[in-house]
Coordinates of N, CA and C in Angstrom, one line a residue:
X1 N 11.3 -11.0 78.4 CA 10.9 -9.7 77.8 C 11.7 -9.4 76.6
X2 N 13.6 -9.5 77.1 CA 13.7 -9.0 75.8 C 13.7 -10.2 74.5
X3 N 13.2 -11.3 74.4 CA 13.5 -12.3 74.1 C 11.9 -12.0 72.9
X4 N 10.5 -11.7 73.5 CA 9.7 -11.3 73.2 C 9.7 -10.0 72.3
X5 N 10.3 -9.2 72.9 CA 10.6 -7.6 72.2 C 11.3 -8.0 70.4
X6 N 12.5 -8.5 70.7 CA 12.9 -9.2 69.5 C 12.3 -10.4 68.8
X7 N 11.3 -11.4 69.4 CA 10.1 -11.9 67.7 C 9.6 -10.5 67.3
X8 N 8.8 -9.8 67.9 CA 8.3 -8.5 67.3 C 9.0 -7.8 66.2
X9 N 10.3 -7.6 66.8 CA 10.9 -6.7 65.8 C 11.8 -7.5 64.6
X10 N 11.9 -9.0 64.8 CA 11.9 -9.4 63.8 C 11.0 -10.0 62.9
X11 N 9.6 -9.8 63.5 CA 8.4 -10.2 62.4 C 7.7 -8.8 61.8
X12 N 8.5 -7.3 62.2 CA 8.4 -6.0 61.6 C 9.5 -5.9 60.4
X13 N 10.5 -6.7 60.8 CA 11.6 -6.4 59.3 C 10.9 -7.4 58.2
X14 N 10.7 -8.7 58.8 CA 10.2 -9.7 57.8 C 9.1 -9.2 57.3
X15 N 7.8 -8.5 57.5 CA 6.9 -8.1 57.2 C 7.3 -6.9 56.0
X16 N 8.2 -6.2 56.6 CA 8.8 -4.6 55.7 C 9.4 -5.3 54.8
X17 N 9.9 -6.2 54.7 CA 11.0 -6.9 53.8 C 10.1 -7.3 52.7
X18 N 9.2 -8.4 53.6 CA 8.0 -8.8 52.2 C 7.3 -7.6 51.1
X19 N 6.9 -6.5 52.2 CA 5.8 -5.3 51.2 C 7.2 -4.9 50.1
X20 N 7.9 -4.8 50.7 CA 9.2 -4.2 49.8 C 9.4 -5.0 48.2
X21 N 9.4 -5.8 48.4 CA 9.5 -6.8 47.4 C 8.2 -7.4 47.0
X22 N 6.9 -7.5 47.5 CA 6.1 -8.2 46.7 C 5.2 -7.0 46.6
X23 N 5.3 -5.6 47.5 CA 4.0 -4.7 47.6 C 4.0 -3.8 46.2
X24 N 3.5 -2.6 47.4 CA 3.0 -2.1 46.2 C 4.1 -0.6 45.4
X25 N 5.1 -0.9 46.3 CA 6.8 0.0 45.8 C 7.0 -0.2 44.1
X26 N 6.7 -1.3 43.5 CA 6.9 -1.3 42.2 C 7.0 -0.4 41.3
X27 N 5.8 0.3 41.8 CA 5.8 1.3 40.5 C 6.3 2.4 40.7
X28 N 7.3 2.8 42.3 CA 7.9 3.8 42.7 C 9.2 4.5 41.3
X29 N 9.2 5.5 41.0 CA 9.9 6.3 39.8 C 10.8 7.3 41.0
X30 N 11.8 7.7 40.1 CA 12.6 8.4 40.7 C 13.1 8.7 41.8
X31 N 13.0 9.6 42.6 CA 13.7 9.4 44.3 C 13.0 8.2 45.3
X32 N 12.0 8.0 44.6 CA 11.3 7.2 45.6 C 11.8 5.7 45.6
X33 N 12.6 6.1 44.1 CA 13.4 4.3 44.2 C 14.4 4.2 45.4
X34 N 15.1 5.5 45.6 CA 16.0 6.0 46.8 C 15.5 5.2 47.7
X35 N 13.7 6.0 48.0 CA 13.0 5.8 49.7 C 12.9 4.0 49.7
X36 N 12.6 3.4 48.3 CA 12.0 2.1 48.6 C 13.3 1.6 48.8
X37 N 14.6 1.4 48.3 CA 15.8 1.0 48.6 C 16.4 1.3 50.3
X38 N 16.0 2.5 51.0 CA 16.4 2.5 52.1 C 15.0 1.4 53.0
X39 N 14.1 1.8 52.6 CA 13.2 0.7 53.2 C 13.8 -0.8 53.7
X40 N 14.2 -1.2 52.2 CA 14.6 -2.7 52.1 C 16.0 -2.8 52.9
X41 N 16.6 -1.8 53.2 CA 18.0 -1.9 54.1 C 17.1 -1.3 55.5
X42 N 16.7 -1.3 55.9 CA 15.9 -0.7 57.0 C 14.9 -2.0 57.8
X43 N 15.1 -2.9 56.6 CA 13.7 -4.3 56.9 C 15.4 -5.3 57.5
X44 N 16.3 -5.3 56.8 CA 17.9 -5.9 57.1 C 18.1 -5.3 58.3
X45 N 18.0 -4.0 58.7 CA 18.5 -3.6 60.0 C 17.8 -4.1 61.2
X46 N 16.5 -4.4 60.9 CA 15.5 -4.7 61.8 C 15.8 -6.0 62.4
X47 N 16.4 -7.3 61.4 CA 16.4 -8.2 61.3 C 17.4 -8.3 62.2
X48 N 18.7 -7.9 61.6 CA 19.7 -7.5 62.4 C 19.6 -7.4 63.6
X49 N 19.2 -6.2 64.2 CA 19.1 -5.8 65.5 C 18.2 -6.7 66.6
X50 N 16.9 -7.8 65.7 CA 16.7 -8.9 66.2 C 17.1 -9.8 66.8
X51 N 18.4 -10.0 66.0 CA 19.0 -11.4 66.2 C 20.3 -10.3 67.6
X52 N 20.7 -9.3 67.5 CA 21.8 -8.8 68.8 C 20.3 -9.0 70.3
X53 N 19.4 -8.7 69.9 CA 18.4 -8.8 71.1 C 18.2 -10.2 72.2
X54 N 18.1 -11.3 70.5 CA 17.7 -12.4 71.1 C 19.2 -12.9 71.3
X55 N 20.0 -12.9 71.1 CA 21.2 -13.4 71.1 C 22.6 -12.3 71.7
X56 N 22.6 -12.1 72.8 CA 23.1 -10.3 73.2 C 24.4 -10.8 73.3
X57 N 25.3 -10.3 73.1 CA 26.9 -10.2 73.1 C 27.5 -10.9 74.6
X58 N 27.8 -11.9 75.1 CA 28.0 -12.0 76.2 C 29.7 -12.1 76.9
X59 N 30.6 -12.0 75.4 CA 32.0 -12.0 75.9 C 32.6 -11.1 77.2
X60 N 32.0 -10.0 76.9 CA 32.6 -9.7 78.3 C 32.0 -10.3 79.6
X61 N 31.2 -10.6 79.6 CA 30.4 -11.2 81.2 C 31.6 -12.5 81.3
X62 N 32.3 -13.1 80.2 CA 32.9 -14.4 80.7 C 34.3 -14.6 81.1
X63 N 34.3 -12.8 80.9 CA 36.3 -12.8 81.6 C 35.6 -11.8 83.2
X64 N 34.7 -12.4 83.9 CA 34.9 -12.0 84.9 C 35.2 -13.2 86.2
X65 N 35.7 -12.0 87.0 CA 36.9 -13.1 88.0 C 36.1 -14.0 88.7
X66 N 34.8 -14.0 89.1 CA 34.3 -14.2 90.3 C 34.0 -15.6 89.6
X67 N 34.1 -16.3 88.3 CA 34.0 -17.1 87.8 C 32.3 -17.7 86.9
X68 N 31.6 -17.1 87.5 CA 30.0 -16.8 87.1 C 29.9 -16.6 85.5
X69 N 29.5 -18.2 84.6 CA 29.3 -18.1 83.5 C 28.1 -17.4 83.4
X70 N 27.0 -17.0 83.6 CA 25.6 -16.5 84.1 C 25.7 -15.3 83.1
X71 N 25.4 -14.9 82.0 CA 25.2 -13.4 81.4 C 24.7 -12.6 82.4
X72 N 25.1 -11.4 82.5 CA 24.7 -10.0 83.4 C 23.0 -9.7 82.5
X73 N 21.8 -9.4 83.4 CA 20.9 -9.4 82.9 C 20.8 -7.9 82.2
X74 N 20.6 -7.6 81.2 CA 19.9 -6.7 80.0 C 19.3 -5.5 80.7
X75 N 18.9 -4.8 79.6 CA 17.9 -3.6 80.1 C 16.6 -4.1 80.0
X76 N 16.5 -4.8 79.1 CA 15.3 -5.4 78.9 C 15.4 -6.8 80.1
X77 N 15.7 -7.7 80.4 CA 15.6 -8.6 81.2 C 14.4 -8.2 82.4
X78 N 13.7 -8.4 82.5 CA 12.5 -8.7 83.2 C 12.4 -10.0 84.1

C-alpha cells in the first residue's frame, strides 16, 4: 500500500513538474511568476516525499537488540 501510495504521488509531482514547464504558466506576469515558481518547488517536494515513502528510513529499526533486520511496518503498511 504504501509502496502504491508513493507511484501516485510521484506520477503527481512528475505530472505538476511537466505542466510547469511545458504548460500553460508561460505567460504568468508578476506575482503569479511567484505562484508558478512555488508550484515547480511543490512538483520537487512531491517527488521527494515519494522517494522517503517508497524507500522509508530504516536506521533505527537496525540498532534494535532482539537482532531482527525486518523494518518495523509503516502506517501505511497494509
Amino acid at each position: 500500500m504504501r509502496r502504491a501510495c508513493a507511484t501516485v504521488v510521484l506520477l503527481v509531482g512528475i505530472a505538476l513538474g511537466f505542466w510547469v514547464v511545458f504548460g500553460a504558466p508561460h505567460d504568468w506576469s508578476g506575482s503569479m511568476r511567484l505562484f508558478r515558481m512555488g508550484l515547480g518547488l511543490s512538483s520537487m517536494l512531491l517527488i521527494t516525499v515519494s522517494s522517503w515513502l517508497m524507500f522509508p528510513n530504516s536506521s533505527k529499526d537496525g540498532d534494535r537488540a532482539d537482532g531482527d533486520q525486518t523494518p518495523a511496518p509503516g502506517p501505511l503498511d497494509v
